Short mmCIF file of N, CA, C and O in Angstrom, two decimals:
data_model
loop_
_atom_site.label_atom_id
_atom_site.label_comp_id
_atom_site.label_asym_id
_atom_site.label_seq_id
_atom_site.Cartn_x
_atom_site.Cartn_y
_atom_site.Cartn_z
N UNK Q 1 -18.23 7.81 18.82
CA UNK Q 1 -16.93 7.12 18.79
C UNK Q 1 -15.87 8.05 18.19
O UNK Q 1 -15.86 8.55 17.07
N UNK Q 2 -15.14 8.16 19.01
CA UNK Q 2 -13.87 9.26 18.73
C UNK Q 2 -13.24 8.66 17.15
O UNK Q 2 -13.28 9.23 16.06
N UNK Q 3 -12.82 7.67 17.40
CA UNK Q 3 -12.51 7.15 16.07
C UNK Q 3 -12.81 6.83 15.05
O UNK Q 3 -12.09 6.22 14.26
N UNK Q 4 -14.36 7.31 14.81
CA UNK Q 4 -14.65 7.63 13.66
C UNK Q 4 -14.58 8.72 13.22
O UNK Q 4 -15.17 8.90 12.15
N UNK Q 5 -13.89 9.86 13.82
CA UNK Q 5 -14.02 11.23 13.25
C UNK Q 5 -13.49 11.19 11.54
O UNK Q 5 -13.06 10.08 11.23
N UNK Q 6 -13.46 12.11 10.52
CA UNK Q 6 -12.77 12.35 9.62
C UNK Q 6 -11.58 12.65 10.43
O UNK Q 6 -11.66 13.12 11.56
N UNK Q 7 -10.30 12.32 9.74
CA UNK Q 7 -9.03 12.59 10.22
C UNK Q 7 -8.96 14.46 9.77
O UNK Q 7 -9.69 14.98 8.93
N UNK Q 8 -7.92 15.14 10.55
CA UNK Q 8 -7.79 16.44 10.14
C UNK Q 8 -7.00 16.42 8.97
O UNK Q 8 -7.10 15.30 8.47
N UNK Q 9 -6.10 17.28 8.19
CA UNK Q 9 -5.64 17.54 7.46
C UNK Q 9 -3.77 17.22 8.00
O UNK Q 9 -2.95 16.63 7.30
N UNK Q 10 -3.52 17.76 9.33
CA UNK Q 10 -2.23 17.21 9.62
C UNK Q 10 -2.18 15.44 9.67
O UNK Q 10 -1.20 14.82 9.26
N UNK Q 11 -3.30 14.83 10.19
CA UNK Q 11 -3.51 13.48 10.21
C UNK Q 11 -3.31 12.83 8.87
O UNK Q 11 -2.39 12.04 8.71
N UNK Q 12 -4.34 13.21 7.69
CA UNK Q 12 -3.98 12.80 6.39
C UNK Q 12 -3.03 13.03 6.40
O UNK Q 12 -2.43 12.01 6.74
N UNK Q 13 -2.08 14.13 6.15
CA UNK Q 13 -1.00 14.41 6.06
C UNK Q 13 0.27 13.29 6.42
O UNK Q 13 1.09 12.80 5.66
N UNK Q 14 0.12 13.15 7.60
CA UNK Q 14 0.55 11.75 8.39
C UNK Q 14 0.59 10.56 8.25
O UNK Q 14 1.52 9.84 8.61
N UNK Q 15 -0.66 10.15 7.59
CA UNK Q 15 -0.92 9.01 7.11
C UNK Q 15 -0.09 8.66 5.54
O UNK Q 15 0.66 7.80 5.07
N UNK Q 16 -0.86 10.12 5.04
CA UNK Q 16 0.10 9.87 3.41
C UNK Q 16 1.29 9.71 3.50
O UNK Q 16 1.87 8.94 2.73
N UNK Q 17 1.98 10.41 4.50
CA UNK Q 17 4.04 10.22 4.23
C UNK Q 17 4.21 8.95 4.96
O UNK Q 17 5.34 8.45 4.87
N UNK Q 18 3.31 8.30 5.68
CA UNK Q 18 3.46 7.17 6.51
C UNK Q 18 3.74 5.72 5.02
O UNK Q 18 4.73 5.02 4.76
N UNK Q 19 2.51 5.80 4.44
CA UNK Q 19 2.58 5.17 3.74
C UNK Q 19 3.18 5.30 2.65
O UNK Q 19 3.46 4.21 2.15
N UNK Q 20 3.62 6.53 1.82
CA UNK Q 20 4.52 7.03 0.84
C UNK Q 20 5.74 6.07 1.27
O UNK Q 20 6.01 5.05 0.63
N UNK Q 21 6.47 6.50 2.41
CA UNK Q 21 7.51 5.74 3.08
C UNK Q 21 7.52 4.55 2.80
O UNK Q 21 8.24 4.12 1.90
N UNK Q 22 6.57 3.61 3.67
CA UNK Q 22 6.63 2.47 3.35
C UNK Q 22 6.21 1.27 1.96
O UNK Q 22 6.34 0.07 1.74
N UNK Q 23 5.67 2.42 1.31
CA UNK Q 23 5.70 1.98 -0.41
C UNK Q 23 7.04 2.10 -0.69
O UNK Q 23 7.71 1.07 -0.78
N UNK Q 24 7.56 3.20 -0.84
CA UNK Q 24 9.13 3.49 -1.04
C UNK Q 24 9.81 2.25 -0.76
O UNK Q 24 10.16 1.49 -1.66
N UNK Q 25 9.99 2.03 0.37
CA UNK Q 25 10.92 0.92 1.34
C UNK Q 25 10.30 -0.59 0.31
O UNK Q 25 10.92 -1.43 -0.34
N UNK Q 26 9.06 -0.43 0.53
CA UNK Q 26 8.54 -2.09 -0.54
C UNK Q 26 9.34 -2.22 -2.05
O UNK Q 26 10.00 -3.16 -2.47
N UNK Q 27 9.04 -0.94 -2.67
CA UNK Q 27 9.42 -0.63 -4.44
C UNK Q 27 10.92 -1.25 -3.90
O UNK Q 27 11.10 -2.43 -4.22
N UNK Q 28 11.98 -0.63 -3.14
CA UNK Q 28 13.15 -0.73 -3.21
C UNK Q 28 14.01 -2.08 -2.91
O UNK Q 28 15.10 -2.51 -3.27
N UNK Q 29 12.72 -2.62 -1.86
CA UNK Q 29 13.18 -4.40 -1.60
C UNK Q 29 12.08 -5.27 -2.09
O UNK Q 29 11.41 -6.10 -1.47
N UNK Q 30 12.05 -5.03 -2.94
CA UNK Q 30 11.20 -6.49 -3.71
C UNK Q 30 9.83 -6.42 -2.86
O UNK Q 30 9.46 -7.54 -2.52
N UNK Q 31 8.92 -5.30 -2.41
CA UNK Q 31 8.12 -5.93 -1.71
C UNK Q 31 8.35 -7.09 -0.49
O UNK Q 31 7.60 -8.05 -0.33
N UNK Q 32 9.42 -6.83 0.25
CA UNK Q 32 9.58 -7.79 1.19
C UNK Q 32 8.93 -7.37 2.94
O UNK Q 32 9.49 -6.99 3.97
N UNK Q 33 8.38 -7.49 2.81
CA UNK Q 33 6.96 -6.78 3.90
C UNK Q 33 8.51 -7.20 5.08
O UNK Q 33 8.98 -6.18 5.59
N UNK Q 34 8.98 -8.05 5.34
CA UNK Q 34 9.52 -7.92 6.45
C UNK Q 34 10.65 -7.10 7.23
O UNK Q 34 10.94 -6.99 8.43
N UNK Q 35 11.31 -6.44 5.74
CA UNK Q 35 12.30 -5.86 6.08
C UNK Q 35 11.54 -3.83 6.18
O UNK Q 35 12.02 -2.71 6.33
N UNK Q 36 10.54 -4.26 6.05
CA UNK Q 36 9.50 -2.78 5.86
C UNK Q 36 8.71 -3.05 7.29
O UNK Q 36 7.77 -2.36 7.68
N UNK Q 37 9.17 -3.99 7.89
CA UNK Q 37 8.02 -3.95 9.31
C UNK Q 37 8.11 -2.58 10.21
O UNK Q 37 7.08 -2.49 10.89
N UNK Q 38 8.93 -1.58 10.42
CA UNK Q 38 8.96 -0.20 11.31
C UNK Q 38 8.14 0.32 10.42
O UNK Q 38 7.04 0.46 10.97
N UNK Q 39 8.11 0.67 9.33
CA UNK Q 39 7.14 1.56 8.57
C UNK Q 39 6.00 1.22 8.07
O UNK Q 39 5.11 2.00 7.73
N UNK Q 40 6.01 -0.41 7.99
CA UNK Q 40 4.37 -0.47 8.52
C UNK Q 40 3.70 -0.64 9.77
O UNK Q 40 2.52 -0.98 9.89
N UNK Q 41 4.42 -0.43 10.62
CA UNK Q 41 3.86 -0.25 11.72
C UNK Q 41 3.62 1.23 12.04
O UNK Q 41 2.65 1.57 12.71
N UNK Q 42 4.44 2.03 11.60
CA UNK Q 42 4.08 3.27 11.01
C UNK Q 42 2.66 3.92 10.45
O UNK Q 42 1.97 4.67 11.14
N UNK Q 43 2.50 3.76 9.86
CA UNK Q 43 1.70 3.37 8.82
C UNK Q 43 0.23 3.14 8.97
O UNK Q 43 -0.70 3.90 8.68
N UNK Q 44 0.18 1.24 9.81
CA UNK Q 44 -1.03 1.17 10.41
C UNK Q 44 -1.17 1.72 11.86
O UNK Q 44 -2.11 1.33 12.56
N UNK Q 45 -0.07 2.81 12.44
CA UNK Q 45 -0.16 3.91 13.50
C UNK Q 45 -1.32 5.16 12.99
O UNK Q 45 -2.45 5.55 13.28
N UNK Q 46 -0.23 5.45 12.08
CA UNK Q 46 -0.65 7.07 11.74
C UNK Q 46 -2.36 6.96 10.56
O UNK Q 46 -3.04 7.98 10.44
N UNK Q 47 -2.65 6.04 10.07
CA UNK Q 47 -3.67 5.58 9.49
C UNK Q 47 -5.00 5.09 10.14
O UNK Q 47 -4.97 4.13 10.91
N UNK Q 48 -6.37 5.84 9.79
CA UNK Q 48 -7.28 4.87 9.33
C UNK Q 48 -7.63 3.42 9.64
O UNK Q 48 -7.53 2.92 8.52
N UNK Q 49 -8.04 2.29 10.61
CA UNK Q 49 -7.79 1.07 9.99
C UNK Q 49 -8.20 0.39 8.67
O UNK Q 49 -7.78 -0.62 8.10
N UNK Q 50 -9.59 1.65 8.23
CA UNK Q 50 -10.33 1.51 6.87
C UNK Q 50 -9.23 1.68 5.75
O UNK Q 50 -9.07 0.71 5.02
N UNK Q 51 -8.34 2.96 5.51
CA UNK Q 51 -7.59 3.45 4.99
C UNK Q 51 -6.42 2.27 4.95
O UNK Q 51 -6.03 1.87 3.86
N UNK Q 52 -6.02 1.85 5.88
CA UNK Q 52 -4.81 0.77 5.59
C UNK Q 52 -5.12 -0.28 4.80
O UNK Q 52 -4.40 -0.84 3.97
N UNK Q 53 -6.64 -0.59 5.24
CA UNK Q 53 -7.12 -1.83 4.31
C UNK Q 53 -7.26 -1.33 2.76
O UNK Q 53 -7.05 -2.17 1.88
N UNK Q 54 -7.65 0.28 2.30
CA UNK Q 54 -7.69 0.76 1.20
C UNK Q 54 -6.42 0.86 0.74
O UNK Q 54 -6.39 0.87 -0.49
N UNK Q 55 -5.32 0.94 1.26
CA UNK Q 55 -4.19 1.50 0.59
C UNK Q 55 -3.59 -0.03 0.10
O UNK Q 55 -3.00 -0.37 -0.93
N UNK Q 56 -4.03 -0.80 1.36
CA UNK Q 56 -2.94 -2.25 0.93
C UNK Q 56 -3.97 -2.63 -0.47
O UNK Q 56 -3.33 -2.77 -1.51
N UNK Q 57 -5.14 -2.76 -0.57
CA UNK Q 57 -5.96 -3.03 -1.55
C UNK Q 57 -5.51 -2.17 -3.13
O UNK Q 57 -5.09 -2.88 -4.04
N UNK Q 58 -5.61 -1.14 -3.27
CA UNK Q 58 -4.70 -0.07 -3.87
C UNK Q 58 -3.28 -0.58 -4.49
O UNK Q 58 -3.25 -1.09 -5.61
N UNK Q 59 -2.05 -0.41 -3.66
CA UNK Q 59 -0.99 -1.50 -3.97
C UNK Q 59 -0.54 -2.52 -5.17
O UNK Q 59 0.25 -2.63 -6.10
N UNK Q 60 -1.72 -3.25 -4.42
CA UNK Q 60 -2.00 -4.77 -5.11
C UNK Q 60 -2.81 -4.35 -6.34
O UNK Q 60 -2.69 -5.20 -7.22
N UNK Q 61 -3.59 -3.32 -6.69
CA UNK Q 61 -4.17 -3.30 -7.76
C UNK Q 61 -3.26 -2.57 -8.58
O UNK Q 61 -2.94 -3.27 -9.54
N UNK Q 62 -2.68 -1.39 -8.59
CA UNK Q 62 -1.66 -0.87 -9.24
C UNK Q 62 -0.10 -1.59 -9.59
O UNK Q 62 0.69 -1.28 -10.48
N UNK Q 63 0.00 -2.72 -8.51
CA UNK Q 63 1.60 -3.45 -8.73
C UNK Q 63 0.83 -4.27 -10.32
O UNK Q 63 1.30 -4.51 -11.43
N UNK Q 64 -0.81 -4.56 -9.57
CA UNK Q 64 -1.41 -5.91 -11.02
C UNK Q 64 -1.17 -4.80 -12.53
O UNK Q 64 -0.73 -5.13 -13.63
N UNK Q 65 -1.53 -3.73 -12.17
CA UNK Q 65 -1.85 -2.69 -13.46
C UNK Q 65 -0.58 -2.52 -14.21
O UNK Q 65 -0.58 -2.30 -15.42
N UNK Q 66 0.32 -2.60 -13.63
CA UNK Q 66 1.85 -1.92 -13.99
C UNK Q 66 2.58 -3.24 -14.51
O UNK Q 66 3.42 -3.14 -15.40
N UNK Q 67 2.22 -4.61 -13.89
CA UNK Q 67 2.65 -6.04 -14.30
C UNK Q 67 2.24 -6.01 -16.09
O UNK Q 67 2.90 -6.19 -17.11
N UNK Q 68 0.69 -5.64 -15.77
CA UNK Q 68 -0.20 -5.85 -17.19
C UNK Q 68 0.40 -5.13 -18.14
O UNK Q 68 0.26 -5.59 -19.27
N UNK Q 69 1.13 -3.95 -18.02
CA UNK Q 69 1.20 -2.68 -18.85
C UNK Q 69 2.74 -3.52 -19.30
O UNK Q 69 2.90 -3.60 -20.52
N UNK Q 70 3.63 -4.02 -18.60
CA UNK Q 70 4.44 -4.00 -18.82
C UNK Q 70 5.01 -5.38 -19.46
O UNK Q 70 5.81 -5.43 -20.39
N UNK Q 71 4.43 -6.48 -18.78
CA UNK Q 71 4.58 -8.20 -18.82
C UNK Q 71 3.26 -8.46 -19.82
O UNK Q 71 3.38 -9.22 -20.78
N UNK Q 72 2.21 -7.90 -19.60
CA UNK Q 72 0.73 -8.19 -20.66
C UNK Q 72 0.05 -8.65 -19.88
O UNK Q 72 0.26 -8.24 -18.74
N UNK Q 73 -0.94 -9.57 -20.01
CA UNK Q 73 -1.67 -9.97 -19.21
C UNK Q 73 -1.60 -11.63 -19.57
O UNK Q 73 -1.86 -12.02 -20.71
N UNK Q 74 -1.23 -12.53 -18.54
CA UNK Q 74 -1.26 -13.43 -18.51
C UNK Q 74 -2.59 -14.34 -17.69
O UNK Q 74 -2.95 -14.06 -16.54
N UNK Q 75 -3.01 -15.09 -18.26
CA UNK Q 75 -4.52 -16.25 -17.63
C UNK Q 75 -4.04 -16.38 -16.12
O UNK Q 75 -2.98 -16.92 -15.82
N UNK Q 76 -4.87 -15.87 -15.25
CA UNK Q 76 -4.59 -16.29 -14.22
C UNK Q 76 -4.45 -18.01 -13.20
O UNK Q 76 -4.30 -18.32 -12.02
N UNK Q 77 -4.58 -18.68 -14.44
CA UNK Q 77 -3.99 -20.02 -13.87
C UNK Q 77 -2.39 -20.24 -14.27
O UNK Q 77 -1.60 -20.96 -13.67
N UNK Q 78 -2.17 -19.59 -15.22
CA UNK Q 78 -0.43 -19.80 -15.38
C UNK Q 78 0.23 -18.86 -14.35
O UNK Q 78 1.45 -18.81 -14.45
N UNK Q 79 -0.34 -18.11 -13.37
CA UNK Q 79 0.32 -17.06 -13.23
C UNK Q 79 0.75 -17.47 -11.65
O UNK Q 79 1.50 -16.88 -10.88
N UNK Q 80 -0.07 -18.83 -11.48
CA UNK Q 80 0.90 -19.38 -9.84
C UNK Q 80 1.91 -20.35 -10.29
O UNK Q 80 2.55 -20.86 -9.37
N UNK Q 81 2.15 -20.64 -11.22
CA UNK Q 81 2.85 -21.99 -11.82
C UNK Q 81 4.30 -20.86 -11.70
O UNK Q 81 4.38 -20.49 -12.87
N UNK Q 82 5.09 -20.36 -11.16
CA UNK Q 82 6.26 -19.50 -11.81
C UNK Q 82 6.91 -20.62 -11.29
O UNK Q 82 8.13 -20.74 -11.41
#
């Protein structure tokens, strides 16, 4: 299966500024996935479908890490009540 190859080095390459981009575009609008839809479509182009699922996974663990570092850590039952 062709598509399992390892990607080459221009491919990573591709993938990383794909998604660099569209992190960028998220940080700058609140995370509003919709106004970031060209660059994630980008994104899950130039990517992996394993890798997209790693990066969005990634994301979400570093936005939680940076909440904690900064807000503390709150019980995750108060934390849908906003």
């Amino acid at each position: 299966a062709a598509g399992m190859a390892a990607p080459t080095m221009e491919e990573r390459k591709a993938c990383w500024g794909a998604r660099d981009e569209f992190w960028r575009c998220l940080d700058s609008r609140g995370d509003d996935a919709a106004k970031c839809e060209k660059l994630r479509r980008a994104f899950e182009a130039r990517c992996p479908q394993q890798w997209v699922k790693y990066f969005d996974k990634r994301r979400d663990f570093l936005k939680y890490k940076k909440a904690l570092e900064t807000e503390g850590y709150r019980p995750p039952e108060a934390a849908g009540k906003s």
